[in-house]
């Protein structure tokens, strides 16, 4: 039985509560803590991950007042799970939830695609020095929160000061359970001179991260890509069928975010880069895509997150229109066809006429340019004879 396990604070990582349990009970060895948390036979190979603990059912069953804390609450409110699964399907989210509840051979980091991702997670546990000071005054102790651990989150949304690295290197093998205390944190705020110009962007980003962490809706596969294509089409950054006009898109994207900010967000793009992440990001639906990049994209498209998750009908890619292929006709026959088309569409301008029969339009423009220009309206509105 696991007595006096502390009550978790808002946004506290489960790892942090274990560290406080250890300190309060003066348990020397890490092994001893794990034996308490997971039971004697399960102290090895359990999820020791700071972000994604496993075997949480085992832990909950060991609590004396089993029922006060649920696995559901633990996973959704005290791990990085809601952020990293936010753009995954229901099935995948459930699969990861199960793996965290009952244990899994593979690390959850692997399941959510962190090792393969271009977005690296912070090396150290991070914290806000003002939250830290306030905690000490109000609670007599501080704790590790989830929000500062989110990649790309720069400022504490409450105190508007930079998050800082603690001395806890979470990439270390055999990481111990260590509290957020004087040994590894302090109250000094960091100088934000170099990043202060991104404060506003960061505020929006962090607000969206918080929204994702509270939202439990998951989107169907392919929906997100179609949603992006629709928004890009509205911004005239795709063709009618939904092919992205890559150069225009990249120019607009770089116009919205400065190169330095994108660098800071581990998401630099370049116009020349044929395989830049943005291109693959919109086209590739099967790959895990970082929530950070989804947020960058949605913010660029000026989409409110709630709007995306409302799941209104989307169009996405349209099937290619059957081209009106011109059979082998003589020049005269083609001219005749064109004249008929002009009579049938007396008010159509050149662009519209092209849409009606692109093949004929193109052929005549190449082979009968002079005649074509003479009979075809040029401006927006057709001359009426
Ligand atoms: Zn703070």
mmCIF file of C-alpha atoms and ligand atoms in Angstrom:
data_model
loop_
_atom_site.group_PDB
_atom_site.id
_atom_site.type_symbol
_atom_site.label_atom_id
_atom_site.label_comp_id
_atom_site.label_asym_id
_atom_site.label_seq_id
_atom_site.Cartn_x
_atom_site.Cartn_y
_atom_site.Cartn_z
ATOM 1 C CA UNK A 1 0.000 0.000 0.000
ATOM 2 C CA UNK A 2 1.214 3.428 -0.890
ATOM 3 C CA UNK A 3 0.568 5.748 2.012
ATOM 4 C CA UNK A 4 0.738 9.534 1.993
ATOM 5 C CA UNK A 5 1.274 10.072 -1.686
ATOM 6 C CA UNK A 6 0.928 13.857 -2.090
ATOM 7 C CA UNK A 7 -2.055 15.514 -3.733
ATOM 8 C CA UNK A 8 -0.998 16.748 -7.151
ATOM 9 C CA UNK A 9 -0.893 20.495 -7.854
ATOM 10 C CA UNK A 10 -2.508 22.003 -10.967
ATOM 11 C CA UNK A 11 -0.496 21.199 -14.092
ATOM 12 C CA UNK A 12 2.028 19.220 -12.044
ATOM 13 C CA UNK A 13 3.923 16.424 -13.795
ATOM 14 C CA UNK A 14 3.429 13.009 -12.226
ATOM 15 C CA UNK A 15 7.233 12.782 -12.078
ATOM 16 C CA UNK A 16 7.212 15.848 -9.835
ATOM 17 C CA UNK A 17 4.717 14.343 -7.409
ATOM 18 C CA UNK A 18 6.864 11.209 -7.154
ATOM 19 C CA UNK A 19 9.847 13.431 -6.356
ATOM 20 C CA UNK A 20 7.874 15.180 -3.613
ATOM 21 C CA UNK A 21 6.716 11.832 -2.246
ATOM 22 C CA UNK A 22 10.288 10.688 -2.106
ATOM 23 C CA UNK A 23 11.470 13.809 -0.334
ATOM 24 C CA UNK A 24 8.627 13.848 2.199
ATOM 25 C CA UNK A 25 9.302 10.239 3.071
ATOM 26 C CA UNK A 26 13.085 10.582 3.020
ATOM 27 C CA UNK A 27 13.519 7.595 0.730
ATOM 28 C CA UNK A 28 17.147 7.141 -0.154
ATOM 29 C CA UNK A 29 17.199 5.048 -3.254
ATOM 30 C CA UNK A 30 15.438 5.563 -6.493
ATOM 31 C CA UNK A 31 14.704 1.865 -6.526
ATOM 32 C CA UNK A 32 12.950 2.225 -3.197
ATOM 33 C CA UNK A 33 10.680 4.913 -4.617
ATOM 34 C CA UNK A 34 9.796 2.825 -7.634
ATOM 35 C CA UNK A 35 9.092 -0.152 -5.444
ATOM 36 C CA UNK A 36 6.622 1.994 -3.525
ATOM 37 C CA UNK A 37 4.998 3.429 -6.626
ATOM 38 C CA UNK A 38 4.703 0.328 -8.781
ATOM 39 C CA UNK A 39 5.028 -2.592 -6.400
ATOM 40 C CA UNK A 40 8.038 -4.707 -5.716
ATOM 41 C CA UNK A 41 8.103 -6.919 -8.753
ATOM 42 C CA UNK A 42 7.569 -4.096 -11.138
ATOM 43 C CA UNK A 43 10.266 -1.699 -10.129
ATOM 44 C CA UNK A 44 12.265 -2.306 -13.257
ATOM 45 C CA UNK A 45 11.309 -1.522 -16.829
ATOM 46 C CA UNK A 46 8.362 0.617 -15.830
ATOM 47 C CA UNK A 47 7.765 3.936 -17.461
ATOM 48 C CA UNK A 48 10.241 6.184 -15.763
ATOM 49 C CA UNK A 49 9.720 8.816 -18.354
ATOM 50 C CA UNK A 50 9.269 12.379 -17.129
ATOM 51 C CA UNK A 51 6.724 13.113 -19.852
ATOM 52 C CA UNK A 52 4.970 9.782 -20.325
ATOM 53 C CA UNK A 53 4.912 7.477 -17.297
ATOM 54 C CA UNK A 54 3.477 3.994 -17.745
ATOM 55 C CA UNK A 55 1.696 1.350 -15.632
ATOM 56 C CA UNK A 56 -0.437 4.012 -14.069
ATOM 57 C CA UNK A 57 -3.186 1.494 -13.279
ATOM 58 C CA UNK A 58 -0.716 -0.334 -11.058
ATOM 59 C CA UNK A 59 0.106 2.889 -9.283
ATOM 60 C CA UNK A 60 -3.543 3.873 -8.775
ATOM 61 C CA UNK A 61 -4.398 0.454 -7.343
ATOM 62 C CA UNK A 62 -1.719 0.899 -4.725
ATOM 63 C CA UNK A 63 -3.251 4.086 -3.353
ATOM 64 C CA UNK A 64 -5.136 3.559 -0.111
ATOM 65 C CA UNK A 65 -8.029 5.738 -1.133
ATOM 66 C CA UNK A 66 -8.187 4.203 -4.522
ATOM 67 C CA UNK A 67 -10.747 6.273 -6.357
ATOM 68 C CA UNK A 68 -9.679 9.767 -5.320
ATOM 69 C CA UNK A 69 -7.293 9.940 -8.222
ATOM 70 C CA UNK A 70 -8.020 8.258 -11.541
ATOM 71 C CA UNK A 71 -5.763 7.117 -14.334
ATOM 72 C CA UNK A 72 -7.761 9.364 -16.609
ATOM 73 C CA UNK A 73 -7.027 12.430 -14.494
ATOM 74 C CA UNK A 74 -3.391 11.457 -14.142
ATOM 75 C CA UNK A 75 -2.828 11.057 -17.886
ATOM 76 C CA UNK A 76 -4.829 14.065 -19.069
ATOM 77 C CA UNK A 77 -3.811 16.517 -16.385
ATOM 78 C CA UNK A 78 -0.388 15.422 -15.211
ATOM 79 C CA UNK A 79 1.544 14.160 -18.230
ATOM 80 C CA UNK A 80 2.505 15.541 -21.638
ATOM 81 C CA UNK A 81 -0.014 13.206 -23.286
ATOM 82 C CA UNK A 82 -2.707 15.787 -24.219
ATOM 83 C CA UNK A 83 -0.229 18.008 -26.044
ATOM 84 C CA UNK A 84 1.534 15.288 -28.020
ATOM 85 C CA UNK A 85 -1.647 13.444 -29.027
ATOM 86 C CA UNK A 86 -3.708 16.551 -29.817
ATOM 87 C CA UNK A 87 -3.503 16.102 -33.587
ATOM 88 C CA UNK A 88 -3.641 12.330 -33.629
ATOM 89 C CA UNK A 89 -6.661 10.199 -34.399
ATOM 90 C CA UNK A 90 -8.955 8.775 -31.727
ATOM 91 C CA UNK A 91 -7.534 5.304 -32.284
ATOM 92 C CA UNK A 92 -3.942 6.354 -31.891
ATOM 93 C CA UNK A 93 -4.763 8.485 -28.845
ATOM 94 C CA UNK A 94 -6.545 5.541 -27.210
ATOM 95 C CA UNK A 95 -3.683 3.222 -28.026
ATOM 96 C CA UNK A 96 -1.248 5.544 -26.267
ATOM 97 C CA UNK A 97 -3.611 6.016 -23.345
ATOM 98 C CA UNK A 98 -3.796 2.230 -22.907
ATOM 99 C CA UNK A 99 -0.036 1.923 -23.122
ATOM 100 C CA UNK A 100 0.381 4.489 -20.362
ATOM 101 C CA UNK A 101 -2.288 2.824 -18.224
ATOM 102 C CA UNK A 102 -1.128 -0.774 -18.479
ATOM 103 C CA UNK A 103 2.449 -0.527 -19.696
ATOM 104 C CA UNK A 104 4.031 -1.076 -23.042
ATOM 105 C CA UNK A 105 7.211 -2.586 -24.357
ATOM 106 C CA UNK A 106 7.955 0.478 -26.411
ATOM 107 C CA UNK A 107 8.465 3.881 -24.838
ATOM 108 C CA UNK A 108 5.596 6.302 -25.307
ATOM 109 C CA UNK A 109 8.100 8.790 -26.699
ATOM 110 C CA UNK A 110 8.511 6.368 -29.588
ATOM 111 C CA UNK A 111 4.764 5.985 -30.022
ATOM 112 C CA UNK A 112 4.241 9.736 -30.318
ATOM 113 C CA UNK A 113 7.264 10.049 -32.601
ATOM 114 C CA UNK A 114 9.521 12.242 -30.466
ATOM 115 C CA UNK A 115 12.859 10.570 -31.321
ATOM 116 C CA UNK A 116 12.196 10.814 -35.065
ATOM 117 C CA UNK A 117 10.875 14.348 -34.913
ATOM 118 C CA UNK A 118 12.819 17.368 -36.067
ATOM 119 C CA UNK A 119 11.375 19.176 -33.057
ATOM 120 C CA UNK A 120 13.629 18.358 -30.164
ATOM 121 C CA UNK A 121 12.227 18.384 -26.657
ATOM 122 C CA UNK A 122 14.025 20.533 -24.062
ATOM 123 C CA UNK A 123 17.077 18.874 -22.547
ATOM 124 C CA UNK A 124 16.426 20.205 -19.051
ATOM 125 C CA UNK A 125 13.309 20.442 -16.959
ATOM 126 C CA UNK A 126 12.135 24.023 -17.247
ATOM 127 C CA UNK A 127 10.375 26.399 -14.875
ATOM 128 C CA UNK A 128 9.259 29.981 -14.358
ATOM 129 C CA UNK A 129 11.343 31.735 -11.668
ATOM 130 C CA UNK A 130 8.324 33.806 -10.552
ATOM 131 C CA UNK A 131 6.009 30.802 -10.265
ATOM 132 C CA UNK A 132 8.825 29.168 -8.319
ATOM 133 C CA UNK A 133 9.063 32.075 -5.871
ATOM 134 C CA UNK A 134 5.303 32.278 -5.463
ATOM 135 C CA UNK A 135 5.086 28.555 -4.808
ATOM 136 C CA UNK A 136 7.675 28.795 -2.048
ATOM 137 C CA UNK A 137 5.747 31.624 -0.405
ATOM 138 C CA UNK A 138 2.302 30.096 -0.768
ATOM 139 C CA UNK A 139 2.920 26.361 -0.597
ATOM 140 C CA UNK A 140 6.259 26.132 1.111
ATOM 141 C CA UNK A 141 7.550 24.092 -1.835
ATOM 142 C CA UNK A 142 7.553 24.266 -5.604
ATOM 143 C CA UNK A 143 6.914 21.664 -8.282
ATOM 144 C CA UNK A 144 7.495 20.844 -11.975
ATOM 145 C CA UNK A 145 4.757 22.058 -14.256
ATOM 146 C CA UNK A 146 3.887 20.731 -17.713
ATOM 147 C CA UNK A 147 3.556 23.969 -19.630
ATOM 148 C CA UNK A 148 7.235 25.049 -19.464
ATOM 149 C CA UNK A 149 8.219 21.658 -20.928
ATOM 150 C CA UNK A 150 6.332 22.290 -24.166
ATOM 151 C CA UNK A 151 8.784 22.880 -27.026
ATOM 152 C CA UNK A 152 8.549 26.435 -28.289
ATOM 153 C CA UNK A 153 6.937 27.864 -25.126
ATOM 154 C CA UNK A 154 9.129 30.829 -24.173
ATOM 155 C CA UNK A 155 7.284 32.914 -21.585
ATOM 156 C CA UNK A 156 5.223 32.097 -18.508
ATOM 157 C CA UNK A 157 1.706 33.300 -19.419
ATOM 158 C CA UNK A 158 1.065 34.453 -15.828
ATOM 159 C CA UNK A 159 4.260 36.368 -15.084
ATOM 160 C CA UNK A 160 5.390 37.228 -18.631
ATOM 161 C CA UNK A 161 8.946 36.240 -17.823
ATOM 162 C CA UNK A 162 11.090 33.699 -19.651
ATOM 163 C CA UNK A 163 11.036 30.082 -18.670
ATOM 164 C CA UNK A 164 14.453 28.878 -17.601
ATOM 165 C CA UNK A 165 16.347 25.589 -17.648
ATOM 166 C CA UNK A 166 16.776 23.931 -14.272
ATOM 167 C CA UNK A 167 19.781 21.737 -13.528
ATOM 168 C CA UNK A 168 17.772 18.565 -14.221
ATOM 169 C CA UNK A 169 18.954 16.965 -17.446
ATOM 170 C CA UNK A 170 16.090 14.700 -18.463
ATOM 171 C CA UNK A 171 18.035 13.067 -21.286
ATOM 172 C CA UNK A 172 20.274 11.401 -18.719
ATOM 173 C CA UNK A 173 20.006 7.641 -18.371
ATOM 174 C CA UNK A 174 18.732 6.645 -14.965
ATOM 175 C CA UNK A 175 17.337 10.021 -14.097
ATOM 176 C CA UNK A 176 16.530 10.361 -10.429
ATOM 177 C CA UNK A 177 13.325 11.825 -8.933
ATOM 178 C CA UNK A 178 14.329 15.350 -7.963
ATOM 179 C CA UNK A 179 12.144 18.151 -6.592
ATOM 180 C CA UNK A 180 12.051 21.697 -7.928
ATOM 181 C CA UNK A 181 14.035 23.202 -5.062
ATOM 182 C CA UNK A 182 17.000 25.467 -4.339
ATOM 183 C CA UNK A 183 19.506 22.914 -5.546
ATOM 184 C CA UNK A 184 18.210 23.025 -9.098
ATOM 185 C CA UNK A 185 16.117 26.241 -9.426
ATOM 186 C CA UNK A 186 16.343 29.886 -8.380
ATOM 187 C CA UNK A 187 14.213 33.030 -8.421
ATOM 188 C CA UNK A 188 16.314 35.115 -10.791
ATOM 189 C CA UNK A 189 14.526 36.089 -13.959
ATOM 190 C CA UNK A 190 16.379 35.727 -17.241
ATOM 191 C CA UNK A 191 17.203 38.541 -19.657
ATOM 192 C CA UNK A 192 14.838 38.363 -22.620
ATOM 193 C CA UNK A 193 16.491 40.994 -24.824
ATOM 194 C CA UNK A 194 17.116 38.563 -27.653
ATOM 195 C CA UNK A 195 13.602 37.185 -27.881
ATOM 196 C CA UNK A 196 11.395 39.985 -26.585
ATOM 197 C CA UNK A 197 10.230 40.795 -30.110
ATOM 198 C CA UNK A 198 8.561 37.362 -30.258
ATOM 199 C CA UNK A 199 6.675 37.856 -27.022
ATOM 200 C CA UNK A 200 3.361 38.426 -28.734
ATOM 201 C CA UNK A 201 3.756 35.441 -31.046
ATOM 202 C CA UNK A 202 4.703 33.359 -28.055
ATOM 203 C CA UNK A 203 1.677 34.490 -26.060
ATOM 204 C CA UNK A 204 -0.590 33.292 -28.823
ATOM 205 C CA UNK A 205 1.327 30.049 -29.152
ATOM 206 C CA UNK A 206 1.157 29.321 -25.422
ATOM 207 C CA UNK A 207 -2.539 30.184 -25.305
ATOM 208 C CA UNK A 208 -3.128 27.658 -28.077
ATOM 209 C CA UNK A 209 -1.008 25.049 -26.306
ATOM 210 C CA UNK A 210 -3.140 25.496 -23.192
ATOM 211 C CA UNK A 211 -6.268 25.113 -25.285
ATOM 212 C CA UNK A 212 -4.930 21.869 -26.781
ATOM 213 C CA UNK A 213 -4.066 20.529 -23.352
ATOM 214 C CA UNK A 214 -7.611 21.062 -22.150
ATOM 215 C CA UNK A 215 -9.326 19.838 -25.272
ATOM 216 C CA UNK A 216 -10.082 16.153 -25.650
ATOM 217 C CA UNK A 217 -11.495 16.134 -29.164
ATOM 218 C CA UNK A 218 -9.513 14.177 -31.714
ATOM 219 C CA UNK A 219 -9.813 14.731 -35.460
ATOM 220 C CA UNK A 220 -10.425 12.106 -38.138
ATOM 221 C CA UNK A 221 -7.544 11.212 -40.460
ATOM 222 C CA UNK A 222 -7.238 13.353 -43.582
ATOM 223 C CA UNK A 223 -9.557 15.979 -42.131
ATOM 224 C CA UNK A 224 -6.691 18.215 -41.062
ATOM 225 C CA UNK A 225 -4.996 18.143 -44.459
ATOM 226 C CA UNK A 226 -8.278 18.954 -46.195
ATOM 227 C CA UNK A 227 -8.884 21.743 -43.726
ATOM 228 C CA UNK A 228 -5.456 23.209 -44.512
ATOM 229 C CA UNK A 229 -6.030 22.953 -48.241
ATOM 230 C CA UNK A 230 -9.374 24.762 -47.901
ATOM 231 C CA UNK A 231 -7.832 27.603 -45.910
ATOM 232 C CA UNK A 232 -4.893 27.851 -48.321
ATOM 233 C CA UNK A 233 -7.291 27.861 -51.256
ATOM 234 C CA UNK A 234 -9.195 30.750 -49.649
ATOM 235 C CA UNK A 235 -5.916 32.614 -49.386
ATOM 236 C CA UNK A 236 -5.310 31.852 -53.088
ATOM 237 C CA UNK A 237 -2.297 29.772 -52.208
ATOM 238 C CA UNK A 238 -3.537 26.658 -53.995
ATOM 239 C CA UNK A 239 -4.933 25.930 -57.429
ATOM 240 C CA UNK A 240 -8.619 25.162 -57.934
ATOM 241 C CA UNK A 241 -8.055 21.443 -57.394
ATOM 242 C CA UNK A 242 -5.988 22.136 -54.288
ATOM 243 C CA UNK A 243 -2.373 21.892 -55.379
ATOM 244 C CA UNK A 244 -0.277 24.204 -53.286
ATOM 245 C CA UNK A 245 1.425 27.088 -55.052
ATOM 246 C CA UNK A 246 4.600 26.382 -53.165
ATOM 247 C CA UNK A 247 6.611 29.493 -53.969
ATOM 248 C CA UNK A 248 3.766 31.859 -53.128
ATOM 249 C CA UNK A 249 2.962 29.891 -50.029
ATOM 250 C CA UNK A 250 6.547 29.908 -48.758
ATOM 251 C CA UNK A 251 6.852 33.619 -49.440
ATOM 252 C CA UNK A 252 3.684 34.321 -47.485
ATOM 253 C CA UNK A 253 4.791 32.038 -44.651
ATOM 254 C CA UNK A 254 8.157 33.735 -44.391
ATOM 255 C CA UNK A 255 6.484 37.099 -44.551
ATOM 256 C CA UNK A 256 4.393 36.155 -41.544
ATOM 257 C CA UNK A 257 7.129 34.668 -39.360
ATOM 258 C CA UNK A 258 10.637 36.056 -39.212
ATOM 259 C CA UNK A 259 13.479 33.669 -40.008
ATOM 260 C CA UNK A 260 14.783 34.022 -36.458
ATOM 261 C CA UNK A 261 11.474 33.084 -34.905
ATOM 262 C CA UNK A 262 11.188 30.027 -37.159
ATOM 263 C CA UNK A 263 14.739 29.094 -36.203
ATOM 264 C CA UNK A 264 13.805 29.429 -32.544
ATOM 265 C CA UNK A 265 10.808 27.164 -33.174
ATOM 266 C CA UNK A 266 13.084 24.590 -34.890
ATOM 267 C CA UNK A 267 11.099 25.118 -38.059
ATOM 268 C CA UNK A 268 13.201 27.185 -40.457
ATOM 269 C CA UNK A 269 12.045 27.181 -44.079
ATOM 270 C CA UNK A 270 13.721 28.363 -47.230
ATOM 271 C CA UNK A 271 12.235 29.202 -50.599
ATOM 272 C CA UNK A 272 14.764 27.063 -52.467
ATOM 273 C CA UNK A 273 14.363 24.089 -50.245
ATOM 274 C CA UNK A 274 12.307 21.713 -52.340
ATOM 275 C CA UNK A 275 11.596 19.444 -49.449
ATOM 276 C CA UNK A 276 11.010 22.008 -46.782
ATOM 277 C CA UNK A 277 8.890 20.788 -43.903
ATOM 278 C CA UNK A 278 5.932 22.941 -44.881
ATOM 279 C CA UNK A 279 5.570 21.105 -48.181
ATOM 280 C CA UNK A 280 5.635 17.668 -46.619
ATOM 281 C CA UNK A 281 3.558 18.906 -43.754
ATOM 282 C CA UNK A 282 0.497 19.692 -45.806
ATOM 283 C CA UNK A 283 0.790 16.797 -48.233
ATOM 284 C CA UNK A 284 1.756 13.955 -45.988
ATOM 285 C CA UNK A 285 -1.129 12.737 -43.881
ATOM 286 C CA UNK A 286 0.228 9.453 -42.582
ATOM 287 C CA UNK A 287 3.275 10.808 -40.788
ATOM 288 C CA UNK A 288 3.250 12.101 -37.242
ATOM 289 C CA UNK A 289 3.397 15.836 -37.403
ATOM 290 C CA UNK A 290 4.574 17.897 -34.481
ATOM 291 C CA UNK A 291 1.839 19.806 -32.622
ATOM 292 C CA UNK A 292 4.237 22.753 -32.594
ATOM 293 C CA UNK A 293 4.169 22.878 -36.394
ATOM 294 C CA UNK A 294 0.416 22.450 -36.536
ATOM 295 C CA UNK A 295 0.152 25.513 -34.322
ATOM 296 C CA UNK A 296 2.593 27.469 -36.489
ATOM 297 C CA UNK A 297 0.531 26.588 -39.546
ATOM 298 C CA UNK A 298 -2.825 27.376 -37.947
ATOM 299 C CA UNK A 299 -1.563 30.690 -36.604
ATOM 300 C CA UNK A 300 -0.233 31.563 -40.040
ATOM 301 C CA UNK A 301 -3.659 30.769 -41.520
ATOM 302 C CA UNK A 302 -5.283 32.910 -38.794
ATOM 303 C CA UNK A 303 -7.433 29.992 -37.699
ATOM 304 C CA UNK A 304 -8.909 29.869 -34.212
ATOM 305 C CA UNK A 305 -8.188 26.421 -32.821
ATOM 306 C CA UNK A 306 -11.809 25.960 -31.827
ATOM 307 C CA UNK A 307 -12.745 26.415 -35.471
ATOM 308 C CA UNK A 308 -10.551 23.512 -36.559
ATOM 309 C CA UNK A 309 -11.983 21.266 -33.873
ATOM 310 C CA UNK A 310 -15.579 22.138 -34.745
ATOM 311 C CA UNK A 311 -15.085 19.865 -37.730
ATOM 312 C CA UNK A 312 -17.238 21.630 -40.231
ATOM 313 C CA UNK A 313 -17.380 19.933 -43.639
ATOM 314 C CA UNK A 314 -14.188 20.264 -45.655
ATOM 315 C CA UNK A 315 -13.454 19.996 -49.354
ATOM 316 C CA UNK A 316 -9.717 19.416 -49.545
ATOM 317 C CA UNK A 317 -8.414 18.267 -52.897
ATOM 318 C CA UNK A 318 -10.905 18.326 -55.729
ATOM 319 C CA UNK A 319 -10.821 15.683 -58.422
ATOM 320 C CA UNK A 320 -9.111 16.923 -61.528
ATOM 321 C CA UNK A 321 -11.572 18.240 -64.074
ATOM 322 C CA UNK A 322 -11.721 16.203 -67.234
ATOM 323 C CA UNK A 323 -9.873 18.245 -69.776
ATOM 324 C CA UNK A 324 -11.817 19.102 -72.903
ATOM 325 C CA UNK A 325 -9.373 17.521 -75.218
ATOM 326 C CA UNK A 326 -9.396 18.810 -78.729
ATOM 327 C CA UNK A 327 -9.651 16.025 -81.237
ATOM 328 C CA UNK A 328 -7.521 16.323 -84.325
ATOM 329 C CA UNK A 329 -9.207 19.051 -86.246
ATOM 330 C CA UNK A 330 -8.008 21.372 -88.885
ATOM 331 C CA UNK A 331 -7.187 24.913 -88.049
ATOM 332 C CA UNK A 332 -10.418 26.077 -89.649
ATOM 333 C CA UNK A 333 -12.506 23.620 -87.655
ATOM 334 C CA UNK A 334 -10.872 24.780 -84.459
ATOM 335 C CA UNK A 335 -11.533 28.414 -85.264
ATOM 336 C CA UNK A 336 -15.134 27.488 -85.930
ATOM 337 C CA UNK A 337 -15.397 25.728 -82.575
ATOM 338 C CA UNK A 338 -13.978 28.761 -80.830
ATOM 339 C CA UNK A 339 -16.458 31.092 -82.454
ATOM 340 C CA UNK A 340 -19.306 28.842 -81.363
ATOM 341 C CA UNK A 341 -17.952 28.874 -77.834
ATOM 342 C CA UNK A 342 -17.743 32.690 -77.894
ATOM 343 C CA UNK A 343 -21.359 32.940 -79.012
ATOM 344 C CA UNK A 344 -22.470 30.535 -76.309
ATOM 345 C CA UNK A 345 -20.717 32.568 -73.655
ATOM 346 C CA UNK A 346 -21.203 36.164 -74.703
ATOM 347 C CA UNK A 347 -20.289 37.611 -71.290
ATOM 348 C CA UNK A 348 -17.309 35.466 -70.450
ATOM 349 C CA UNK A 349 -13.901 37.098 -70.150
ATOM 350 C CA UNK A 350 -10.652 35.545 -71.354
ATOM 351 C CA UNK A 351 -9.940 33.770 -68.092
ATOM 352 C CA UNK A 352 -13.392 32.266 -67.977
ATOM 353 C CA UNK A 353 -13.223 31.181 -71.599
ATOM 354 C CA UNK A 354 -9.965 29.426 -70.869
ATOM 355 C CA UNK A 355 -11.662 27.483 -68.090
ATOM 356 C CA UNK A 356 -14.420 26.373 -70.440
ATOM 357 C CA UNK A 357 -12.075 24.836 -72.988
ATOM 358 C CA UNK A 358 -8.470 25.086 -72.027
ATOM 359 C CA UNK A 359 -7.200 22.772 -74.745
ATOM 360 C CA UNK A 360 -8.759 24.727 -77.578
ATOM 361 C CA UNK A 361 -7.759 28.006 -75.962
ATOM 362 C CA UNK A 362 -4.126 26.905 -75.724
ATOM 363 C CA UNK A 363 -3.958 25.445 -79.217
ATOM 364 C CA UNK A 364 -5.348 28.541 -80.888
ATOM 365 C CA UNK A 365 -3.160 30.848 -78.873
ATOM 366 C CA UNK A 366 -0.080 29.025 -80.058
ATOM 367 C CA UNK A 367 -1.005 28.325 -83.649
ATOM 368 C CA UNK A 368 -3.403 31.133 -84.577
ATOM 369 C CA UNK A 369 -2.329 33.887 -82.221
ATOM 370 C CA UNK A 370 -3.242 36.862 -84.349
ATOM 371 C CA UNK A 371 -6.708 35.615 -85.237
ATOM 372 C CA UNK A 372 -7.281 34.458 -81.686
ATOM 373 C CA UNK A 373 -6.458 37.851 -80.192
ATOM 374 C CA UNK A 374 -8.705 39.553 -82.658
ATOM 375 C CA UNK A 375 -11.832 37.544 -81.837
ATOM 376 C CA UNK A 376 -11.261 36.870 -78.149
ATOM 377 C CA UNK A 377 -12.070 39.509 -75.513
ATOM 378 C CA UNK A 378 -9.015 40.745 -73.630
ATOM 379 C CA UNK A 379 -10.158 42.592 -70.564
ATOM 380 C CA UNK A 380 -12.325 41.483 -67.726
ATOM 381 C CA UNK A 381 -15.594 42.132 -69.518
ATOM 382 C CA UNK A 382 -16.467 41.080 -72.977
ATOM 383 C CA UNK A 383 -17.147 43.774 -75.514
ATOM 384 C CA UNK A 384 -20.661 43.598 -76.697
ATOM 385 C CA UNK A 385 -21.093 44.114 -80.381
HETATM 386 ZN ZN1 LIG B 1 5.189 32.173 -13.804
#
